[in-house]
mmCIF file of C-alpha atoms in Angstrom:
data_model
loop_
_atom_site.group_PDB
_atom_site.id
_atom_site.type_symbol
_atom_site.label_atom_id
_atom_site.label_comp_id
_atom_site.label_asym_id
_atom_site.label_seq_id
_atom_site.Cartn_x
_atom_site.Cartn_y
_atom_site.Cartn_z
ATOM 1 C CA MET C 1 0.000 0.000 0.000
ATOM 2 C CA GLU C 2 1.294 3.441 -0.896
ATOM 3 C CA GLY C 3 1.468 6.293 1.592
ATOM 4 C CA LEU C 4 -1.113 9.011 2.044
ATOM 5 C CA SER C 5 -2.440 11.035 -0.861
ATOM 6 C CA GLN C 6 -2.482 14.839 -0.832
ATOM 7 C CA GLU C 7 -6.226 14.659 -0.241
ATOM 8 C CA GLU C 8 -5.707 12.373 2.746
ATOM 9 C CA PHE C 9 -3.015 14.637 4.234
ATOM 10 C CA GLU C 10 -5.509 17.476 4.184
ATOM 11 C CA ARG C 11 -8.500 15.422 5.315
ATOM 12 C CA TYR C 12 -6.652 14.037 8.353
ATOM 13 C CA ASP C 13 -4.628 17.205 8.984
ATOM 14 C CA ARG C 14 -5.927 17.827 12.516
ATOM 15 C CA GLN C 15 -5.221 14.325 13.777
ATOM 16 C CA LEU C 16 -1.871 14.172 11.964
ATOM 17 C CA ARG C 17 -0.895 17.211 14.032
ATOM 18 C CA ILE C 18 -1.049 15.150 17.233
ATOM 19 C CA PRO C 19 2.685 14.595 17.807
ATOM 20 C CA TYR C 20 2.431 10.970 18.993
ATOM 21 C CA PHE C 21 -0.141 10.070 16.325
ATOM 22 C CA GLY C 22 1.166 11.308 12.978
ATOM 23 C CA VAL C 23 1.580 9.559 9.643
ATOM 24 C CA ASP C 24 2.601 6.210 11.146
ATOM 25 C CA ALA C 25 -0.644 5.922 13.073
ATOM 26 C CA GLN C 26 -2.647 7.143 10.089
ATOM 27 C CA MET C 27 -1.089 4.464 7.889
ATOM 28 C CA LYS C 28 -1.945 1.823 10.497
ATOM 29 C CA LEU C 29 -5.569 2.965 10.385
ATOM 30 C CA LYS C 30 -5.553 2.869 6.606
ATOM 31 C CA LYS C 31 -4.372 -0.738 6.651
ATOM 32 C CA SER C 32 -6.970 -1.797 9.242
ATOM 33 C CA ALA C 33 -10.360 -3.409 8.975
ATOM 34 C CA VAL C 34 -13.064 -3.045 11.629
ATOM 35 C CA MET C 35 -16.393 -4.769 11.965
ATOM 36 C CA VAL C 36 -19.177 -2.626 13.367
ATOM 37 C CA ALA C 37 -21.586 -5.232 14.694
ATOM 38 C CA GLY C 38 -24.916 -3.440 14.528
ATOM 39 C CA VAL C 39 -25.523 0.032 13.151
ATOM 40 C CA GLY C 40 -28.093 1.362 15.595
ATOM 41 C CA GLY C 41 -27.405 4.086 18.154
ATOM 42 C CA LEU C 42 -23.922 2.917 19.183
ATOM 43 C CA GLY C 43 -22.929 1.691 15.719
ATOM 44 C CA SER C 44 -24.043 4.923 14.010
ATOM 45 C CA SER C 45 -21.798 7.082 16.114
ATOM 46 C CA ALA C 46 -18.871 4.623 16.096
ATOM 47 C CA ALA C 47 -19.024 4.037 12.325
ATOM 48 C CA ILE C 48 -19.156 7.763 11.544
ATOM 49 C CA PHE C 49 -16.014 8.485 13.584
ATOM 50 C CA LEU C 50 -14.176 5.421 12.285
ATOM 51 C CA ALA C 51 -14.944 6.343 8.687
ATOM 52 C CA ALA C 52 -14.037 9.976 9.256
ATOM 53 C CA ALA C 53 -10.768 8.965 10.939
ATOM 54 C CA GLY C 54 -9.726 6.945 7.905
ATOM 55 C CA VAL C 55 -9.969 3.288 8.938
ATOM 56 C CA GLY C 56 -9.218 1.398 5.706
ATOM 57 C CA LYS C 57 -12.181 -0.923 5.728
ATOM 58 C CA LEU C 58 -15.431 -1.007 7.660
ATOM 59 C CA ARG C 59 -17.641 -4.067 7.649
ATOM 60 C CA ILE C 60 -21.058 -3.039 8.869
ATOM 61 C CA VAL C 61 -23.470 -5.803 9.824
ATOM 62 C CA ASP C 62 -27.128 -5.344 10.705
ATOM 63 C CA CYS C 63 -30.325 -7.129 9.675
ATOM 64 C CA GLY C 64 -32.714 -4.291 10.533
ATOM 65 C CA GLU C 65 -34.572 -1.592 8.656
ATOM 66 C CA VAL C 66 -34.708 2.049 9.697
ATOM 67 C CA GLU C 67 -37.732 2.782 11.910
ATOM 68 C CA LEU C 68 -39.117 6.113 13.022
ATOM 69 C CA SER C 69 -38.355 5.312 16.677
ATOM 70 C CA ASN C 70 -34.646 4.852 15.773
ATOM 71 C CA LEU C 71 -34.207 8.467 14.785
ATOM 72 C CA ASN C 72 -33.785 9.946 18.285
ATOM 73 C CA ARG C 73 -30.325 8.373 18.416
ATOM 74 C CA GLN C 74 -29.295 6.595 15.207
ATOM 75 C CA ILE C 75 -27.551 9.523 13.601
ATOM 76 C CA LEU C 76 -26.607 7.725 10.388
ATOM 77 C CA TYR C 77 -30.215 7.952 9.202
ATOM 78 C CA SER C 78 -32.715 10.545 8.060
ATOM 79 C CA THR C 79 -36.487 10.528 8.057
ATOM 80 C CA GLU C 80 -36.449 9.629 4.377
ATOM 81 C CA ASP C 81 -34.514 6.422 5.176
ATOM 82 C CA ILE C 82 -37.443 4.918 7.105
ATOM 83 C CA GLY C 83 -38.096 1.408 5.811
ATOM 84 C CA ARG C 84 -34.703 1.056 4.132
ATOM 85 C CA PRO C 85 -32.241 -1.592 5.256
ATOM 86 C CA LYS C 86 -29.949 0.123 7.759
ATOM 87 C CA VAL C 87 -26.722 -1.194 6.257
ATOM 88 C CA PHE C 88 -27.508 0.242 2.812
ATOM 89 C CA ALA C 89 -28.515 3.653 4.133
ATOM 90 C CA ALA C 90 -25.414 3.575 6.377
ATOM 91 C CA LEU C 91 -23.170 2.652 3.461
ATOM 92 C CA GLU C 92 -24.276 5.695 1.468
ATOM 93 C CA ARG C 93 -23.845 8.036 4.402
ATOM 94 C CA LEU C 94 -20.423 6.680 5.382
ATOM 95 C CA ARG C 95 -19.208 6.783 1.806
ATOM 96 C CA ALA C 96 -20.317 10.407 1.586
ATOM 97 C CA ILE C 97 -18.365 11.184 4.768
ATOM 98 C CA ASN C 98 -15.173 9.560 3.529
ATOM 99 C CA PRO C 99 -14.931 7.995 0.054
ATOM 100 C CA ASN C 100 -11.446 6.670 0.876
ATOM 101 C CA VAL C 101 -12.921 4.053 3.197
ATOM 102 C CA GLU C 102 -13.993 0.701 1.797
ATOM 103 C CA ILE C 103 -17.410 -0.070 3.226
ATOM 104 C CA GLU C 104 -18.796 -3.563 3.186
ATOM 105 C CA ALA C 105 -22.494 -3.667 4.048
ATOM 106 C CA ILE C 106 -23.846 -7.030 5.183
ATOM 107 C CA LYS C 107 -27.573 -7.338 5.845
ATOM 108 C CA GLU C 108 -27.574 -10.357 8.107
ATOM 109 C CA GLU C 109 -28.456 -11.281 11.624
ATOM 110 C CA ILE C 110 -25.319 -12.196 13.580
ATOM 111 C CA THR C 111 -25.588 -15.838 14.668
ATOM 112 C CA GLU C 112 -23.392 -18.688 15.889
ATOM 113 C CA ASP C 113 -23.381 -19.922 12.280
ATOM 114 C CA ASN C 114 -22.059 -16.831 10.505
ATOM 115 C CA ILE C 115 -19.992 -15.034 13.138
ATOM 116 C CA GLU C 116 -16.758 -16.842 12.363
ATOM 117 C CA GLU C 117 -16.966 -15.843 8.704
ATOM 118 C CA LEU C 118 -17.948 -12.275 9.611
ATOM 119 C CA LEU C 119 -14.814 -11.963 11.744
ATOM 120 C CA ASN C 120 -12.632 -13.091 8.889
ATOM 121 C CA GLY C 121 -10.222 -10.370 7.817
ATOM 122 C CA VAL C 122 -11.112 -7.799 10.482
ATOM 123 C CA ASN C 123 -8.714 -6.612 13.169
ATOM 124 C CA LEU C 124 -11.338 -5.934 15.787
ATOM 125 C CA VAL C 125 -15.053 -5.628 16.493
ATOM 126 C CA VAL C 126 -17.067 -2.667 17.746
ATOM 127 C CA ASP C 127 -20.148 -3.806 19.656
ATOM 128 C CA GLY C 128 -23.212 -1.939 18.420
ATOM 129 C CA GLN C 129 -25.767 -4.432 19.665
ATOM 130 C CA ASP C 130 -29.052 -3.825 21.453
ATOM 131 C CA ASN C 131 -29.360 -7.187 23.214
ATOM 132 C CA PHE C 132 -27.254 -9.502 25.390
ATOM 133 C CA GLU C 133 -27.718 -12.704 23.385
ATOM 134 C CA THR C 134 -25.934 -11.455 20.252
ATOM 135 C CA ARG C 135 -23.271 -9.754 22.353
ATOM 136 C CA PHE C 136 -22.454 -13.122 23.942
ATOM 137 C CA ILE C 137 -22.230 -14.763 20.489
ATOM 138 C CA ILE C 138 -19.779 -12.061 19.375
ATOM 139 C CA ASN C 139 -17.828 -12.271 22.644
ATOM 140 C CA LYS C 140 -17.349 -16.032 22.364
ATOM 141 C CA ALA C 141 -16.255 -15.849 18.729
ATOM 142 C CA CYS C 142 -13.845 -12.968 19.400
ATOM 143 C CA VAL C 143 -12.243 -14.853 22.288
ATOM 144 C CA ARG C 144 -11.895 -17.948 20.084
ATOM 145 C CA ALA C 145 -10.379 -15.885 17.236
ATOM 146 C CA PHE C 146 -8.210 -13.783 19.604
ATOM 147 C CA LYS C 147 -9.733 -10.566 18.255
ATOM 148 C CA PRO C 148 -10.423 -7.557 20.461
ATOM 149 C CA CYS C 149 -14.012 -6.451 20.950
ATOM 150 C CA ILE C 150 -14.973 -3.058 22.246
ATOM 151 C CA HIS C 151 -18.083 -3.459 24.325
ATOM 152 C CA GLY C 152 -20.546 -0.617 24.603
ATOM 153 C CA ALA C 153 -24.081 -0.464 25.988
ATOM 154 C CA VAL C 154 -26.603 2.126 27.091
ATOM 155 C CA TYR C 155 -29.708 2.508 29.230
ATOM 156 C CA ALA C 156 -31.631 5.749 29.667
ATOM 157 C CA PHE C 157 -29.040 8.374 30.793
ATOM 158 C CA GLU C 158 -26.303 5.811 31.300
ATOM 159 C CA GLY C 159 -23.500 4.375 29.174
ATOM 160 C CA ARG C 160 -21.037 1.523 29.614
ATOM 161 C CA LEU C 161 -17.740 0.801 27.914
ATOM 162 C CA MET C 162 -15.174 -1.981 28.269
ATOM 163 C CA THR C 163 -12.409 -3.115 25.951
ATOM 164 C CA ILE C 164 -12.013 -6.855 25.694
ATOM 165 C CA ILE C 165 -8.663 -8.224 24.545
ATOM 166 C CA PRO C 166 -8.669 -12.030 24.633
ATOM 167 C CA GLY C 167 -5.795 -13.422 26.680
ATOM 168 C CA LYS C 168 -5.100 -10.042 28.254
ATOM 169 C CA GLY C 169 -8.149 -9.306 30.375
ATOM 170 C CA PRO C 170 -11.725 -10.213 31.254
ATOM 171 C CA CYS C 171 -14.344 -10.960 28.593
ATOM 172 C CA LEU C 172 -18.016 -10.027 28.516
ATOM 173 C CA ARG C 173 -18.885 -13.303 30.287
ATOM 174 C CA CYS C 174 -16.550 -12.388 33.150
ATOM 175 C CA LEU C 175 -18.424 -9.092 33.439
ATOM 176 C CA ILE C 176 -21.920 -10.583 33.104
ATOM 177 C CA PRO C 177 -21.804 -14.218 34.300
ATOM 178 C CA GLN C 178 -25.482 -15.063 33.765
ATOM 179 C CA ASP C 179 -27.824 -14.346 30.856
ATOM 180 C CA PRO C 180 -29.771 -11.258 31.933
ATOM 181 C CA LYS C 181 -33.418 -10.798 31.109
ATOM 182 C CA GLU C 182 -33.687 -9.250 27.628
ATOM 183 C CA MET C 183 -35.717 -6.050 27.361
ATOM 184 C CA ALA C 184 -37.632 -4.990 24.282
ATOM 185 C CA SER C 185 -37.585 -1.273 23.460
ATOM 186 C CA ILE C 186 -34.974 -0.213 25.995
ATOM 187 C CA PRO C 187 -35.331 3.426 27.133
ATOM 188 C CA ILE C 188 -32.451 5.500 25.735
ATOM 189 C CA LEU C 189 -31.704 9.205 25.510
ATOM 190 C CA GLY C 190 -30.007 9.884 22.161
ATOM 191 C CA PRO C 191 -26.756 11.522 23.289
ATOM 192 C CA LEU C 192 -25.780 8.455 25.352
ATOM 193 C CA PRO C 193 -25.251 6.013 22.461
ATOM 194 C CA GLY C 194 -23.660 8.957 20.643
ATOM 195 C CA ILE C 195 -21.126 9.376 23.454
ATOM 196 C CA VAL C 196 -20.493 5.668 23.971
ATOM 197 C CA GLY C 197 -20.229 5.006 20.214
ATOM 198 C CA ALA C 198 -17.694 7.828 19.927
ATOM 199 C CA PHE C 199 -15.754 6.328 22.839
ATOM 200 C CA GLU C 200 -15.844 2.934 21.119
ATOM 201 C CA ALA C 201 -14.381 4.535 17.978
ATOM 202 C CA LEU C 202 -11.721 6.170 20.145
ATOM 203 C CA GLU C 203 -10.802 2.823 21.713
ATOM 204 C CA ALA C 204 -10.709 1.172 18.270
ATOM 205 C CA ILE C 205 -8.373 3.882 16.943
ATOM 206 C CA LYS C 206 -6.132 3.470 19.993
ATOM 207 C CA LEU C 207 -5.933 -0.309 19.618
ATOM 208 C CA LEU C 208 -5.316 -0.155 15.871
ATOM 209 C CA THR C 209 -2.558 2.439 16.159
ATOM 210 C CA GLY C 210 -1.060 1.322 19.468
ATOM 211 C CA VAL C 211 -1.426 4.838 20.856
ATOM 212 C CA GLY C 212 -2.620 5.244 24.459
ATOM 213 C CA ASP C 213 -3.839 2.773 27.079
ATOM 214 C CA PRO C 214 -6.957 0.764 26.319
ATOM 215 C CA LEU C 215 -9.800 0.362 28.813
ATOM 216 C CA LEU C 216 -8.695 -3.166 29.625
ATOM 217 C CA GLY C 217 -10.123 -4.851 32.710
ATOM 218 C CA LYS C 218 -12.098 -1.747 33.534
ATOM 219 C CA LEU C 219 -15.754 -0.977 33.061
ATOM 220 C CA LEU C 220 -16.411 2.683 32.398
ATOM 221 C CA ILE C 221 -19.804 3.876 33.569
ATOM 222 C CA ILE C 222 -21.002 7.193 32.243
ATOM 223 C CA ASP C 223 -23.809 8.650 34.326
ATOM 224 C CA GLY C 224 -25.224 11.359 32.108
ATOM 225 C CA GLU C 225 -27.763 12.356 34.738
ATOM 226 C CA THR C 226 -25.150 13.495 37.249
ATOM 227 C CA PHE C 227 -22.210 13.791 34.828
ATOM 228 C CA SER C 228 -20.211 11.299 36.829
ATOM 229 C CA PHE C 229 -17.711 8.884 35.301
ATOM 230 C CA TYR C 230 -16.778 5.724 37.167
ATOM 231 C CA LYS C 231 -14.109 3.183 36.283
ATOM 232 C CA ILE C 232 -14.667 -0.145 37.986
ATOM 233 C CA GLU C 233 -12.042 -2.853 38.003
ATOM 234 C CA ILE C 234 -13.284 -6.078 36.404
ATOM 235 C CA LYS C 235 -11.169 -9.152 36.944
ATOM 236 C CA LYS C 236 -10.877 -12.079 34.607
ATOM 237 C CA ASN C 237 -12.836 -15.009 36.022
ATOM 238 C CA PRO C 238 -10.432 -17.993 36.098
ATOM 239 C CA SER C 239 -13.406 -20.345 35.731
ATOM 240 C CA CYS C 240 -15.116 -18.296 32.984
ATOM 241 C CA PRO C 241 -16.716 -20.781 30.552
ATOM 242 C CA VAL C 242 -15.710 -18.535 27.621
ATOM 243 C CA CYS C 243 -12.204 -17.239 28.368
ATOM 244 C CA GLY C 244 -11.134 -19.161 31.501
ATOM 245 C CA ASN C 245 -8.723 -21.398 29.596
ATOM 246 C CA VAL C 246 -7.391 -18.634 27.314
ATOM 247 C CA LYS C 247 -3.931 -17.490 28.326
ATOM 248 C CA MET F 1 -25.847 5.412 60.929
ATOM 249 C CA ARG F 2 -26.375 6.991 57.545
ATOM 250 C CA VAL F 3 -25.501 5.144 54.365
ATOM 251 C CA VAL F 4 -25.595 6.587 50.866
ATOM 252 C CA VAL F 5 -27.004 4.303 48.192
ATOM 253 C CA LYS F 6 -26.236 4.914 44.530
ATOM 254 C CA ALA F 7 -28.420 3.006 42.110
ATOM 255 C CA PHE F 8 -27.686 2.604 38.423
ATOM 256 C CA ALA F 9 -29.714 1.842 35.281
ATOM 257 C CA THR F 10 -32.865 -0.224 35.907
ATOM 258 C CA LEU F 11 -32.328 -0.102 39.667
ATOM 259 C CA ARG F 12 -32.439 3.684 39.547
ATOM 260 C CA ASP F 13 -35.961 3.466 38.179
ATOM 261 C CA VAL F 14 -37.270 2.154 41.515
ATOM 262 C CA PHE F 15 -35.817 5.236 43.199
ATOM 263 C CA LYS F 16 -38.106 7.251 40.930
ATOM 264 C CA GLY F 17 -35.086 8.358 38.968
ATOM 265 C CA ARG F 18 -33.063 9.571 41.945
ATOM 266 C CA ALA F 19 -29.392 8.752 41.527
ATOM 267 C CA VAL F 20 -28.661 8.839 45.233
ATOM 268 C CA MET F 21 -30.672 7.878 48.301
ATOM 269 C CA GLU F 22 -29.663 8.261 51.931
ATOM 270 C CA LEU F 23 -30.792 5.579 54.360
ATOM 271 C CA ILE F 24 -30.548 5.187 58.093
ATOM 272 C CA LEU F 25 -29.502 1.719 59.242
ATOM 273 C CA PRO F 26 -28.821 0.321 62.718
ATOM 274 C CA ASP F 27 -25.161 0.398 63.757
ATOM 275 C CA GLY F 28 -23.318 -2.748 62.740
ATOM 276 C CA ALA F 29 -25.565 -3.395 59.725
ATOM 277 C CA MET F 30 -24.164 -5.418 56.859
ATOM 278 C CA VAL F 31 -24.692 -5.154 53.117
ATOM 279 C CA LYS F 32 -27.329 -7.899 53.337
ATOM 280 C CA ASP F 33 -29.328 -5.798 55.823
ATOM 281 C CA LEU F 34 -29.196 -2.887 53.420
ATOM 282 C CA ILE F 35 -30.398 -5.141 50.592
ATOM 283 C CA MET F 36 -33.354 -6.347 52.682
ATOM 284 C CA GLU F 37 -34.227 -2.752 53.488
ATOM 285 C CA LEU F 38 -34.070 -1.771 49.806
ATOM 286 C CA GLU F 39 -36.168 -4.768 48.798
ATOM 287 C CA SER F 40 -38.899 -4.066 51.304
ATOM 288 C CA ARG F 41 -38.978 -0.278 50.945
ATOM 289 C CA PHE F 42 -38.388 0.195 47.238
ATOM 290 C CA GLY F 43 -38.998 -3.178 45.603
ATOM 291 C CA PHE F 44 -35.333 -3.508 44.634
ATOM 292 C CA GLU F 45 -34.886 -6.722 42.640
ATOM 293 C CA ILE F 46 -31.369 -8.036 42.807
ATOM 294 C CA LYS F 47 -32.013 -11.738 43.235
ATOM 295 C CA SER F 48 -31.264 -14.122 40.386
ATOM 296 C CA ARG F 49 -34.373 -15.315 38.535
ATOM 297 C CA THR F 50 -33.080 -18.876 38.471
ATOM 298 C CA SER F 51 -31.345 -19.484 41.789
ATOM 299 C CA GLY F 52 -33.044 -17.021 44.110
ATOM 300 C CA GLU F 53 -29.536 -16.060 45.247
ATOM 301 C CA LEU F 54 -28.073 -12.592 44.842
ATOM 302 C CA ASP F 55 -27.821 -11.892 41.094
ATOM 303 C CA PRO F 56 -24.103 -12.199 40.196
ATOM 304 C CA ASN F 57 -24.681 -9.780 37.316
ATOM 305 C CA VAL F 58 -25.340 -6.934 39.757
ATOM 306 C CA LYS F 59 -22.064 -5.423 40.949
ATOM 307 C CA ILE F 60 -22.238 -4.146 44.521
ATOM 308 C CA LEU F 61 -19.523 -1.731 45.580
ATOM 309 C CA VAL F 62 -18.810 -0.263 48.987
ATOM 310 C CA ASN F 63 -16.804 2.944 48.696
ATOM 311 C CA GLY F 64 -15.744 1.922 45.187
ATOM 312 C CA ARG F 65 -14.635 -1.624 46.067
ATOM 313 C CA GLU F 66 -16.628 -4.587 44.892
ATOM 314 C CA ILE F 67 -17.941 -6.599 47.847
ATOM 315 C CA ILE F 68 -16.738 -9.898 46.371
ATOM 316 C CA TYR F 69 -13.270 -8.617 47.309
ATOM 317 C CA LEU F 70 -14.484 -7.618 50.787
ATOM 318 C CA ASP F 71 -16.737 -9.869 52.896
ATOM 319 C CA GLY F 72 -19.496 -10.283 50.337
ATOM 320 C CA ILE F 73 -22.982 -9.501 51.612
ATOM 321 C CA LYS F 74 -21.585 -9.835 55.129
ATOM 322 C CA THR F 75 -19.456 -6.736 54.579
ATOM 323 C CA ARG F 76 -20.080 -4.451 57.557
ATOM 324 C CA LEU F 77 -21.129 -0.908 56.834
ATOM 325 C CA LYS F 78 -20.195 2.199 58.734
ATOM 326 C CA ASP F 79 -21.531 5.717 58.914
ATOM 327 C CA GLY F 80 -20.980 7.625 55.652
ATOM 328 C CA ASP F 81 -20.347 4.554 53.479
ATOM 329 C CA ILE F 82 -21.381 4.798 49.853
ATOM 330 C CA VAL F 83 -22.909 1.633 48.438
ATOM 331 C CA ALA F 84 -23.407 1.319 44.675
ATOM 332 C CA PHE F 85 -25.666 -1.184 42.906
ATOM 333 C CA ILE F 86 -24.789 -1.680 39.240
ATOM 334 C CA PRO F 87 -26.892 -4.013 37.076
ATOM 335 C CA PRO F 88 -25.864 -4.858 33.490
ATOM 336 C CA VAL F 89 -27.337 -2.824 30.632
ATOM 337 C CA GLY F 90 -27.910 -3.946 27.070
ATOM 338 C CA GLY F 91 -29.282 -1.084 24.974
ATOM 339 C CA GLY F 92 -27.693 0.286 21.849
#
């Protein structure tokens, strides 16, 4: 792969000015591939920042169509997108943001059967899910494939973030040992998935470039109601059925 | 003694949206006494649906330290302690 074009130098000018980021980090991003697993509230925000930052390839996976009740938070979509498959509307929007990024739109539900193939060729996964079941499928597959997954979740005024690096820290199953009750139509204030998705993009950029310290073994809780941030230590469970035997 | 309870996510809903609640407990009370108080007064639900035991998904912290690294639900509380209840969240 060649270096950066003149257009790319200008497009990424502000981040290239960060002394410990620079062209090396930008080239690492350009050579990277990220899967955004779900392009809802979290995935919208994460995908926009990853595309804008110049990640080489984004694989966006979602089986849903845009609904009116998505639009308070899913900032990839407009009112005129209602009824369209999310991944196709997202592809157009992301391409418009940064045509240098290769976008692969996959309209599929993530299952035990296809997750291995979906992970093929990506460096890491950004969790943009809205339920626990699919998150656990992704977690298990990422641990098996030794690929990092950046976990994000929201509820009402609250956000959660944890970076999972198999073999280096706890996985989602260490954090949530039992299957919680699934909720339909979870209450969410729009800025929260926006914030958490942006943080997920930030973590992805850090992991891909090797700049900074990832949120490993720590759960970040963002309390938007009181504007409090908490970092809670999460230990790897030695008897975790998913990652217990991964060294 | 006074104990400050911080509830997160779904557990905050039973506090009618209040992030923080101050409770008065008898001296020498343990975390399990606080839980019983919260269950009876506010309908706090932090028992596992399957086992009836304390839900392992709910992190309980006393002054920022998770009680599994202290004395579990037998952790003794003292005046001014801050106890946080953190259930998992799954929205996106």
